[in-house]
Coordinates of C-alpha atoms in Angstrom, one line a residue:
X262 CA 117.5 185.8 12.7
X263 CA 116.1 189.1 13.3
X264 CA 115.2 189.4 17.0
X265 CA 111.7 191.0 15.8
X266 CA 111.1 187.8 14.6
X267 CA 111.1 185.7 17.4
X268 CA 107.7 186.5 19.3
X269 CA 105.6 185.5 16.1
X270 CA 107.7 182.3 15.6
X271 CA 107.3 181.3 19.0
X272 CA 102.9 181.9 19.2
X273 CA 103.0 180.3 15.9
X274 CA 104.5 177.2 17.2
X275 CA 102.5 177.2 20.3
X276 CA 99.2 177.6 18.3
X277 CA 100.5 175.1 15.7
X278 CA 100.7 172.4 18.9
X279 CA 96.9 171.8 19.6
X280 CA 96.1 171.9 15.7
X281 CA 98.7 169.1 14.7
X282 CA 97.2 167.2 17.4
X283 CA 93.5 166.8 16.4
X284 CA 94.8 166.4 13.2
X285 CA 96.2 163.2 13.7
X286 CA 94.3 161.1 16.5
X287 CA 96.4 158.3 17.3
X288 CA 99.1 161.5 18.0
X289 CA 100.3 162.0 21.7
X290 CA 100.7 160.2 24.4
X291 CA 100.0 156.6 23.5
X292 CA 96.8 155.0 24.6
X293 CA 96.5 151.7 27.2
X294 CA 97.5 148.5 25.1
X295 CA 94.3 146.5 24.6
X296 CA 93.6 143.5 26.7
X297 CA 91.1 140.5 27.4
X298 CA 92.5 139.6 30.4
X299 CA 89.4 139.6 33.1
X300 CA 86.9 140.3 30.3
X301 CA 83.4 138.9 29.7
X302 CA 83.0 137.3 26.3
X303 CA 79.9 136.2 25.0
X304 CA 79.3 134.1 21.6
X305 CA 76.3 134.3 19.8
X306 CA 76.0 131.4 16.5
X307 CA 73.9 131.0 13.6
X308 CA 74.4 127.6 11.7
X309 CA 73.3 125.4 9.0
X310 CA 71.5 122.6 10.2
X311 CA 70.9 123.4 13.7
X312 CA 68.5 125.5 15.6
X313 CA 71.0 128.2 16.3
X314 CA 70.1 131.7 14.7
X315 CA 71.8 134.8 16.7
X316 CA 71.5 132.0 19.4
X317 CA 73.8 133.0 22.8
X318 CA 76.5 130.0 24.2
X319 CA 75.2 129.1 27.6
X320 CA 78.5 130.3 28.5
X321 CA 81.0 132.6 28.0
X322 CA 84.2 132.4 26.5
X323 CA 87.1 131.8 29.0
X324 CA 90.9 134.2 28.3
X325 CA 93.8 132.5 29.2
X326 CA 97.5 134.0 29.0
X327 CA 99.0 132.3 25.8
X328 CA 102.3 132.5 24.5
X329 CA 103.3 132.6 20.6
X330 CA 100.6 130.3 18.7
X331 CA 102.1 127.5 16.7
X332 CA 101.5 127.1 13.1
X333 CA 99.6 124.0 13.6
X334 CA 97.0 125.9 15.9
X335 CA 94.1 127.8 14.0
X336 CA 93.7 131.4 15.4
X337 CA 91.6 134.4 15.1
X338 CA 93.8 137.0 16.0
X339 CA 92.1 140.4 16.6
X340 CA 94.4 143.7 18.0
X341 CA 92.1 146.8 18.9
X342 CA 95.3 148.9 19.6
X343 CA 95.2 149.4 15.5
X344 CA 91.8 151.3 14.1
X345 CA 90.5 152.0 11.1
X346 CA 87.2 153.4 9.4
X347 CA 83.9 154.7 11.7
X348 CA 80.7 152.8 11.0
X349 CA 77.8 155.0 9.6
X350 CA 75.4 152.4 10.1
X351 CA 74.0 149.0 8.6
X352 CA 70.4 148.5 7.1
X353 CA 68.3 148.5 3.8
X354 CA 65.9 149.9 1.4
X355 CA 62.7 151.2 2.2
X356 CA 60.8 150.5 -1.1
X357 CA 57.5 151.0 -2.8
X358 CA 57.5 146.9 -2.7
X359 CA 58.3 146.9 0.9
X360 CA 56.1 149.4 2.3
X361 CA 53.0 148.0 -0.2
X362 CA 53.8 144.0 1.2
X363 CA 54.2 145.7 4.5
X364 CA 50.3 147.2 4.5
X365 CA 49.2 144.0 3.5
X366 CA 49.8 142.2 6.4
X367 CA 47.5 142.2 9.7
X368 CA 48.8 144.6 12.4
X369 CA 50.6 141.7 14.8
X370 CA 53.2 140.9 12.0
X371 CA 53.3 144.6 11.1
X372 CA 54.9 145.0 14.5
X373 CA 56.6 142.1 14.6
X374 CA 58.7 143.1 11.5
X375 CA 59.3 146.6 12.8
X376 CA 60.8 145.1 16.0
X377 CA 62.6 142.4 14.1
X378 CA 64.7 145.2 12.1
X379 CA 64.4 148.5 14.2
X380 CA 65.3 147.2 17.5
X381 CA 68.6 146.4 18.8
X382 CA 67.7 144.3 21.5
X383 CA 65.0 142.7 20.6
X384 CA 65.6 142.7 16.6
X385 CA 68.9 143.3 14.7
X386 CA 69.0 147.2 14.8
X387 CA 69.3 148.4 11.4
X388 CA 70.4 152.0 11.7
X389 CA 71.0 153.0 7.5
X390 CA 68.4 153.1 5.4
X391 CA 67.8 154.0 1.5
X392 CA 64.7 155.2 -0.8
X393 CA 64.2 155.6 -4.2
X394 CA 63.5 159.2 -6.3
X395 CA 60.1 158.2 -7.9
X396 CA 59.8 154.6 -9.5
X397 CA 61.6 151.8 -9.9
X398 CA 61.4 148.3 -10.8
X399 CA 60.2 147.5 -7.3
X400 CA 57.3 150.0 -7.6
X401 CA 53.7 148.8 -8.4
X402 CA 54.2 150.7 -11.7
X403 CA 56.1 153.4 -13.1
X404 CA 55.2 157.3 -12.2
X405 CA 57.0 160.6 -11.7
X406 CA 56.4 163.7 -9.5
X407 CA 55.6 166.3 -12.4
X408 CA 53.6 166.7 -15.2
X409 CA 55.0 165.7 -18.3
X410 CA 56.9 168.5 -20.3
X411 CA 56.8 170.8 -16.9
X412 CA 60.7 172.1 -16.6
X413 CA 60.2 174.6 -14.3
X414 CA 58.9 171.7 -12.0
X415 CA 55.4 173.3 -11.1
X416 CA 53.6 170.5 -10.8
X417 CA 56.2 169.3 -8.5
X418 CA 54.4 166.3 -6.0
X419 CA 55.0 163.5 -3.9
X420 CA 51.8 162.7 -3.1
X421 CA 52.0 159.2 -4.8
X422 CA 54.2 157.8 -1.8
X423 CA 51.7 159.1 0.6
X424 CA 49.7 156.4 0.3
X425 CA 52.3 153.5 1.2
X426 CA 56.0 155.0 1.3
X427 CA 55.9 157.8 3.2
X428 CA 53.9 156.5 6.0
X429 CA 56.1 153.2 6.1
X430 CA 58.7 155.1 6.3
X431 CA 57.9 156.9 9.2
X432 CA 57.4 153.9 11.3
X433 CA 60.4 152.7 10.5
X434 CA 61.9 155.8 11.7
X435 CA 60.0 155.3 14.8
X436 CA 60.7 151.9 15.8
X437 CA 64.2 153.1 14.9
X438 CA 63.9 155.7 17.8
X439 CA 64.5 158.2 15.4
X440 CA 68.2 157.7 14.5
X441 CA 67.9 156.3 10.7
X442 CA 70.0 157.9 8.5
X443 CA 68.3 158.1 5.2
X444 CA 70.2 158.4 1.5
X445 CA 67.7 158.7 -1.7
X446 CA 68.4 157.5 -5.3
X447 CA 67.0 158.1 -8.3
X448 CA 66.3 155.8 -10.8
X449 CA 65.5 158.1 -13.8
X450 CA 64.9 161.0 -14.8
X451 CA 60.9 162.4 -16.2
X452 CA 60.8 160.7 -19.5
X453 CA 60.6 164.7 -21.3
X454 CA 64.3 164.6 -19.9
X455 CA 65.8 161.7 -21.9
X456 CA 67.3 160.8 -25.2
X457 CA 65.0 158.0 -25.8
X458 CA 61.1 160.0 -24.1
X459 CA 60.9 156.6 -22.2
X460 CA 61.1 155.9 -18.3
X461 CA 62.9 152.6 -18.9
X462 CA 65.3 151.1 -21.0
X463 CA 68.4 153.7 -20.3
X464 CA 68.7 156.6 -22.2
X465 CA 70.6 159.1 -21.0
X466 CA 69.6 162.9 -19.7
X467 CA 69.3 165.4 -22.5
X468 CA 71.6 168.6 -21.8
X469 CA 69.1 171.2 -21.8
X470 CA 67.2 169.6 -19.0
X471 CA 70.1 169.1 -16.9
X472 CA 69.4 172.3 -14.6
X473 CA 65.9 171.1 -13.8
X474 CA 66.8 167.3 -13.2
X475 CA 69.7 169.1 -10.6
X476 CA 66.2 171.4 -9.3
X477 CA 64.6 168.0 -9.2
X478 CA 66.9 166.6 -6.5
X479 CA 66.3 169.4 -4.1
X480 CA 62.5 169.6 -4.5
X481 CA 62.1 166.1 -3.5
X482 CA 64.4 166.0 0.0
X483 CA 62.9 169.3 0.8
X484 CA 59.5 167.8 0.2
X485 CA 60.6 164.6 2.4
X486 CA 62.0 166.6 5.3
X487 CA 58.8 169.4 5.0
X488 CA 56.9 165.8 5.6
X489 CA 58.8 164.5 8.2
X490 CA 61.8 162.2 6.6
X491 CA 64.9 163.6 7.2
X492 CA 67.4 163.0 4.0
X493 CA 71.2 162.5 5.1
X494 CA 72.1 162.3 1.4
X495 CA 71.8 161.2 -2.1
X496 CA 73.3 159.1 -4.7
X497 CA 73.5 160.9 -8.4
X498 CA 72.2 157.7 -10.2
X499 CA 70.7 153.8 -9.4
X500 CA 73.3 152.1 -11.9
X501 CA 74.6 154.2 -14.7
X502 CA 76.3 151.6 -16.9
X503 CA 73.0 149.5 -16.6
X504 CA 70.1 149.6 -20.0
X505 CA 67.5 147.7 -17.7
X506 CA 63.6 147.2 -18.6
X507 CA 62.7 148.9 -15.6
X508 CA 63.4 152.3 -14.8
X509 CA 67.5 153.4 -15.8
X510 CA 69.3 156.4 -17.1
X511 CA 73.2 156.1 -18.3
X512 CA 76.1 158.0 -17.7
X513 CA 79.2 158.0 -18.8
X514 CA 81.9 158.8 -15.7
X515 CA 82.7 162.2 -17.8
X516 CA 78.6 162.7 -17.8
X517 CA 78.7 162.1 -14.0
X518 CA 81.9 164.3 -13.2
X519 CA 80.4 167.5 -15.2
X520 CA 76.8 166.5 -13.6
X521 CA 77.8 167.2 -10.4
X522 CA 80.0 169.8 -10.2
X523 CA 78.0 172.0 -12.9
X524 CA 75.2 171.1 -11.9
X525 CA 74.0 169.0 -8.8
X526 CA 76.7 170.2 -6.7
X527 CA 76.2 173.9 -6.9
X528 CA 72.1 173.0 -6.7
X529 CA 72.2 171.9 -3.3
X530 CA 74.3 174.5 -2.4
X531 CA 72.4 177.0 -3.7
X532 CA 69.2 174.9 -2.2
X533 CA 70.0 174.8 1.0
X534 CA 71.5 171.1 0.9
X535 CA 75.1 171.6 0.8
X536 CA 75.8 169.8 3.8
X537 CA 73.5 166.3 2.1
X538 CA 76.5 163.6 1.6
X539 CA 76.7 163.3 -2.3
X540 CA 77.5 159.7 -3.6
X541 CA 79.0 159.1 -7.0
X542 CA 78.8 155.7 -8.8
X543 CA 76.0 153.5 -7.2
X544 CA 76.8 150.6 -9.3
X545 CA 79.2 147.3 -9.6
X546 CA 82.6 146.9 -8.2
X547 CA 83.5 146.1 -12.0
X548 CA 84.0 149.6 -12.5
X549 CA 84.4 151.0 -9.3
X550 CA 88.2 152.8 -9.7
X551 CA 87.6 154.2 -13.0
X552 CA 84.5 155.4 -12.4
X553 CA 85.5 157.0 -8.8
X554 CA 89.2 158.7 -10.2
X555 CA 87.2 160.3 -13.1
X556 CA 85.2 162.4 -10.8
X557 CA 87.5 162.4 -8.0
X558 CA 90.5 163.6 -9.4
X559 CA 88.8 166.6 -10.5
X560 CA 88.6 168.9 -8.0
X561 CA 85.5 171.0 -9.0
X562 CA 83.8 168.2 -8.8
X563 CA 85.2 166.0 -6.0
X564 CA 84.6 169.1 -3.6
X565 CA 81.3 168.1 -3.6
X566 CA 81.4 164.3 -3.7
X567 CA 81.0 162.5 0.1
X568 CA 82.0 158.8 -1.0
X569 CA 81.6 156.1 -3.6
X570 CA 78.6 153.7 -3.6
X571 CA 78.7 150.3 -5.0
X572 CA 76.4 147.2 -5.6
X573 CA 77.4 143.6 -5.6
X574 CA 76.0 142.7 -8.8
X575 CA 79.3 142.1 -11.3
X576 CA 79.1 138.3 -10.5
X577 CA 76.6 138.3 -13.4
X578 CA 80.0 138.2 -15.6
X579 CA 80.9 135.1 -13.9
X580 CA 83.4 136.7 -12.0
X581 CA 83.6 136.6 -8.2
X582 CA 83.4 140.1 -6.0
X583 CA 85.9 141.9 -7.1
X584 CA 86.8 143.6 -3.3
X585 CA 90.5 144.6 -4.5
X586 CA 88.7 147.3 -6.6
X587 CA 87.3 148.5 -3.3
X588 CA 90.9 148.6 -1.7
X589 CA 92.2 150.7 -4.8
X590 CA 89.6 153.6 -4.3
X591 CA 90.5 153.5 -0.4
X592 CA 94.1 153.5 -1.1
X593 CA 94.3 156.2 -4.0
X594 CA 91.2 158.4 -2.1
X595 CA 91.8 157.6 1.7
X596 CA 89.9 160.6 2.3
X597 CA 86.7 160.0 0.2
X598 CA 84.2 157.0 2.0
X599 CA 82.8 154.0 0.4
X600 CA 79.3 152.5 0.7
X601 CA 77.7 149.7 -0.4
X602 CA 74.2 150.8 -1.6
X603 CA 72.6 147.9 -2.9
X604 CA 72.9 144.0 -2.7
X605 CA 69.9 141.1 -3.1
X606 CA 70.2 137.7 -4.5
X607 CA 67.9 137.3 -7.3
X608 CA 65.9 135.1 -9.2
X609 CA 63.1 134.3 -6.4
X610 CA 61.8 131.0 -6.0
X611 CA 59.6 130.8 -2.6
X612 CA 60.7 127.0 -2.3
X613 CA 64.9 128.6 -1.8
X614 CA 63.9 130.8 1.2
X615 CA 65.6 128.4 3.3
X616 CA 68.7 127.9 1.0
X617 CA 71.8 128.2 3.2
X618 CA 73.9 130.2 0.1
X619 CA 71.7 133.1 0.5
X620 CA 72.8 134.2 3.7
X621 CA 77.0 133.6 3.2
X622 CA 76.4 134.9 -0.4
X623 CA 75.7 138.3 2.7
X624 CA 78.4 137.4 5.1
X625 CA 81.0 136.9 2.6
X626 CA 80.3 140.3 1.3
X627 CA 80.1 142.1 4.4
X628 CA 83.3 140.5 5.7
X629 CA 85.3 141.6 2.6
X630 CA 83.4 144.8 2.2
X631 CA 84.2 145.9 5.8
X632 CA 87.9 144.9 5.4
X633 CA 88.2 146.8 2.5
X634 CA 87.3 150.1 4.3
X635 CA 83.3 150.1 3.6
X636 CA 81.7 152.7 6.5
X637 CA 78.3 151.4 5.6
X638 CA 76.0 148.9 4.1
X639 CA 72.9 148.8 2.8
X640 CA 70.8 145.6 2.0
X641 CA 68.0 146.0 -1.1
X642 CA 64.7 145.7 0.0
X643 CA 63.8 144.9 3.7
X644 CA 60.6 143.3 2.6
X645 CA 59.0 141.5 -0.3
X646 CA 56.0 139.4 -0.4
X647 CA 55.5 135.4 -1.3
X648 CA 56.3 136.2 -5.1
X649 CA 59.5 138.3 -4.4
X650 CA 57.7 141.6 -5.3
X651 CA 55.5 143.4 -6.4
X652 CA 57.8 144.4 -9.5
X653 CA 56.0 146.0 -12.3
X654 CA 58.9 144.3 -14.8
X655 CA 58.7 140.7 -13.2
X656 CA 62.5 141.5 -11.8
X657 CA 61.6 139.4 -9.1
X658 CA 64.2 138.5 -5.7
X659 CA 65.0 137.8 -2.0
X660 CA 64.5 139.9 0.8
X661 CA 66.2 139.2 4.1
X662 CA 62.4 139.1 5.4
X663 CA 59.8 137.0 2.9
X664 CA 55.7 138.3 3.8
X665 CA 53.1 135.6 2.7
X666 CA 50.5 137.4 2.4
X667 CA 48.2 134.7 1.7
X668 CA 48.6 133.8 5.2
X669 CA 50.0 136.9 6.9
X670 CA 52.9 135.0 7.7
X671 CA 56.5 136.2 7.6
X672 CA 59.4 134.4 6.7
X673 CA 63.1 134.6 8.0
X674 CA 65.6 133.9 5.8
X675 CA 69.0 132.9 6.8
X676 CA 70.2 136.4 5.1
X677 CA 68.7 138.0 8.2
X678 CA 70.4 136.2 10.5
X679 CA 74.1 137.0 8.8
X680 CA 73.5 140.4 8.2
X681 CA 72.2 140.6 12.3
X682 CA 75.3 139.3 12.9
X683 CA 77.1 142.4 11.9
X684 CA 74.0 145.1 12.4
X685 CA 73.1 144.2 16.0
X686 CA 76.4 144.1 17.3
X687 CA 78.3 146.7 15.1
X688 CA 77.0 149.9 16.4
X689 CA 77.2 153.5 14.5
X690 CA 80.2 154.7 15.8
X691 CA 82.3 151.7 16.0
X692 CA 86.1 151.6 14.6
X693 CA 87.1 148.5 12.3
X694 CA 90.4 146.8 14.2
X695 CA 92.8 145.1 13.1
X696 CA 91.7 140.8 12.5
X697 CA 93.2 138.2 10.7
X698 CA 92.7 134.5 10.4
X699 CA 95.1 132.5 9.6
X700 CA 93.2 129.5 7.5
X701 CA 91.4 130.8 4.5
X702 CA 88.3 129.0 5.7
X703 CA 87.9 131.4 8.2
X704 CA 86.9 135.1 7.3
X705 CA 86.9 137.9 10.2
X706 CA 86.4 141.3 10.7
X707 CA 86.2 143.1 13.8
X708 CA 85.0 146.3 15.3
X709 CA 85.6 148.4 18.7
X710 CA 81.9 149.9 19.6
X711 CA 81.3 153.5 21.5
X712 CA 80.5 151.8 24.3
X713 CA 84.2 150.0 24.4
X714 CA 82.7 146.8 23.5
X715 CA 84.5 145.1 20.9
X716 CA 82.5 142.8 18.3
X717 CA 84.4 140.2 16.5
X718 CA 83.2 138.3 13.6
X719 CA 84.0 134.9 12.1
X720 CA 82.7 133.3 9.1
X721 CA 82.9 129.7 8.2
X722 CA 81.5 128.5 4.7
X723 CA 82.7 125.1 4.4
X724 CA 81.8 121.6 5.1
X725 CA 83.8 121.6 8.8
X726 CA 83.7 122.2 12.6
X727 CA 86.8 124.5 12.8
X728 CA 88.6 124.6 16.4
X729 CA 90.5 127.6 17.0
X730 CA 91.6 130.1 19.1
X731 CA 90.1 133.0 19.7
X732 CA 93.2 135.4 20.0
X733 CA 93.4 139.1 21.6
X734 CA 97.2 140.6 22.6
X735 CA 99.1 137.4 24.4
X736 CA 95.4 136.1 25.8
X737 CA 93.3 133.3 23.7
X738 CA 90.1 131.7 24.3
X739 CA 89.3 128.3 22.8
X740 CA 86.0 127.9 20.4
X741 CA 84.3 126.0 17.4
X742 CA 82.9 127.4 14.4
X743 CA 80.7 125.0 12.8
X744 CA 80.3 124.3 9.1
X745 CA 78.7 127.0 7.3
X746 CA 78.2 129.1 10.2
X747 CA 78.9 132.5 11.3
X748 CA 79.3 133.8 14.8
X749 CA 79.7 137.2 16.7
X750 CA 81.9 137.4 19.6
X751 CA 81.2 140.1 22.1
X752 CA 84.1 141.2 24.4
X753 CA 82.7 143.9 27.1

């Protein structure tokens, strides 16, 4: 080797050190092994046919030193010594229907409901939040933000959602204490834009109006954000595959792919918006894979794309989730996220508000969802009223929270209570840790917050009280999950 040679191969290696190392986090010296022992450990329970909802144990658990765990003992083993995906945040929609039912109600329950999402102590602290791009089917009616026929967007307004949206929006962002991260979908495009001149019923976005549906996307964050909302990003498309009666426009995956990067990638660039978190997809699980290699294995377009959204909604094939479709995205694209944009049970009925399926129907989801390598999750609407709207297409559902507005009441559905489990406890931030169970009538996830504390939950949906231990590296606590119940454990 040429002598020359030597003092550039030795400052690259020293300038290669420091580089290598934040490249890969677990990489130098290893950290402290994990342990309960001396910990405080408190166990919060909601259950069917008790009182319990997010209700604390009088006491808390108890670690013990335990040796190997027999096959005959149940466990819940959790190591945090093995991490996986960061949290963005847990939360839901902020809808026309929501903000209307919202105004309805007299000023008390207005508050209450803020508190009852928005706060983390004294609610469930929802931190993720999503909007719709003009209507939808949970809008009063249909509407767009330009004239019809205007292309070059003149007419451009969103004074329509200043009446309820907007303004609920804001409070929301209050009570939140200003950390809500907001992502905003459209459902359709103008009805001038689309194969079949209608808001609803699918259709698909005619070529030549392609640019000023991509110009459409920035003048409507820039007029949320000139108005107060700050936008953290944007979905292309509510449900591409779906021809619904309410508002819908289709793509095919090809449609999508060339969208973006021909289109509404280099918009937001160009606007200003680079740095907005693109999501592709926004539909079922059904499709998820192809629909996320199409664009994502193109490079002019992937450049652009943040993560993959998905909705729960392929059960209406008769098939169960289908959460191995989530674990081929994350294993073939470990570097592009995935979050759930959109999940409510419908088919309202106000005399099922108390129906104990609604809320595992949520756990079950997020359990799976979360183990599959979701970093988010966002419920459908936060609020509906006593008929499961308004919906301007009688698409009626459930909301976690139900407003009578006849008597300016609200309701709590179980739903609430799982998804608290997760939201109040599962701070932005947090790392997913290794869990396991090992009976199949126990689900688990787990999660290591900011703050150190580690969150562990546990999901029981059958018909019996389940013993077990409660097992963290060689120490184990004893507990009981009751029938169709979940609980949160908190480890400080």
């Amino acid at each position: 080797m040429p002598q020359k040679l030597l003092p550039l191969l030795l400052l690259l290696a020293c300038s290669a050190g420091p580089a290598a190392a934040q490249s890969a986090p677990n990489a130098g010296a290893p950290a402290a092994p994990y342990s309960a022992a001396g910990r405080s450990t408190r166990a919060f329970t909601t259950a069917q046919g008790t009182d319990l909802r997010l209700t604390a144990a009088p006491a808390p658990l108890a670690f013990q030193p335990a040796g190997q765990p027999l096959e005959t003992q149940v466990c819940v083993f959790v190591d945090p010594n093995h991490r996986f995906q960061t949290l963005l945040g847990i939360g839901g929609a902020l809808t026309d229907a929501s903000a209307e039912t919202f105004f309805k109600l007299p000023k008390p329950q207005q508050q209450e409901f803020l508190k009852a999402y928005y706060s983390p102590t004294d609610g469930i602290g929802y931190t993720l939040a999503r909007t719709h791009i003009g209507s939808c089917d949970f809008s009063s009616g249909s509407y767009t933000y330009v004239a019809d026929n205007d292309e070059a967007l003149k007419t451009f307004s969103v004074q329509h959602d200043e009446q309820f949206r907007i303004p609920f929006i804001k409070q929301a962002q209050a009570a939140a204490g200003g950390k809500l991260t907001m992502f905003v979908s459209p459902w359709t495009p103008p009805a001038f834009m689309k194969t079949n001149h209608d808001l609803l019923h699918g259709g698909k976005l005619l070529p030549q109006f392609r640019q000023a549906w991509a110009n459409y996307y920035v003048k409507f964050i820039k007029e949320y954000e000139r108005q107060g909302i700050p936008i953290w990003g944007l979905s292309v498309q509510n449900e591409e595959m779906a021809t619904q009666k309410w508002e819908s426009c289709l793509y095919t995956a090809e449609e999508e792919r060339d969208f973006i990067k021909n289109f509404l990638g280099p918009t937001l660039a160009k606007g200003g918006l680079g740095a907005k978190k693109l999501i592709a997809w926004d539909h079922n699980r059904d499709l998820l894979f192809q629909r996320a290699s199409t664009v994502l294995d193109d490079p002019a377009a992937a450049k652009y794309v943040w993560g993959i959204g998905y909705h729960w909604y392929e059960t209406w094939t008769t098939s169960g989730m289908l959460f191995d479709n989530e674990r081929r995205v994350h294993e073939a694209f470990p570097n592009t996220n995935l979050l759930f944009t959109e999940g409510c049970v419908e088919n309202f009925k106000f005399d099922h508000v108390n129906d104990w399926a609604l809320g595992e129907r949520y756990g079950h989801s997020m359990v799976n969802d979360f183990n599959a390598g979701t970093v988010g999750w966002t419920d459908w609407n936060v609020l509906l009223d006593e008929t499961g709207g308004p919906n301007h297409v009688g698409n009626f559902c459930f909301a976690p929270i139900i407003a009578d507005t006849r008597t300016g009441q609200l309701l709590y559905t179980n739903a609430y209570y799982y998804i608290g489990h997760f939201s109040k406890f599962v701070r932005p931030g947090a790392q997913r840790v290794a869990a396991t169970a090992n009976r199949d009538w126990l689900q688990t996830t787990a999660f290591r917050n900011p703050d150190g504390k580690l969150a562990v939950v546990v999901l029981n949906t059958g018909d019996k009280k389940q013993d077990f231990q409660l097992w963290l590296n060689g120490q184990a606590a004893p507990t009981t999950s009751l029938p169709h119940s979940i609980m949160t454990f908190v480890v400080d």
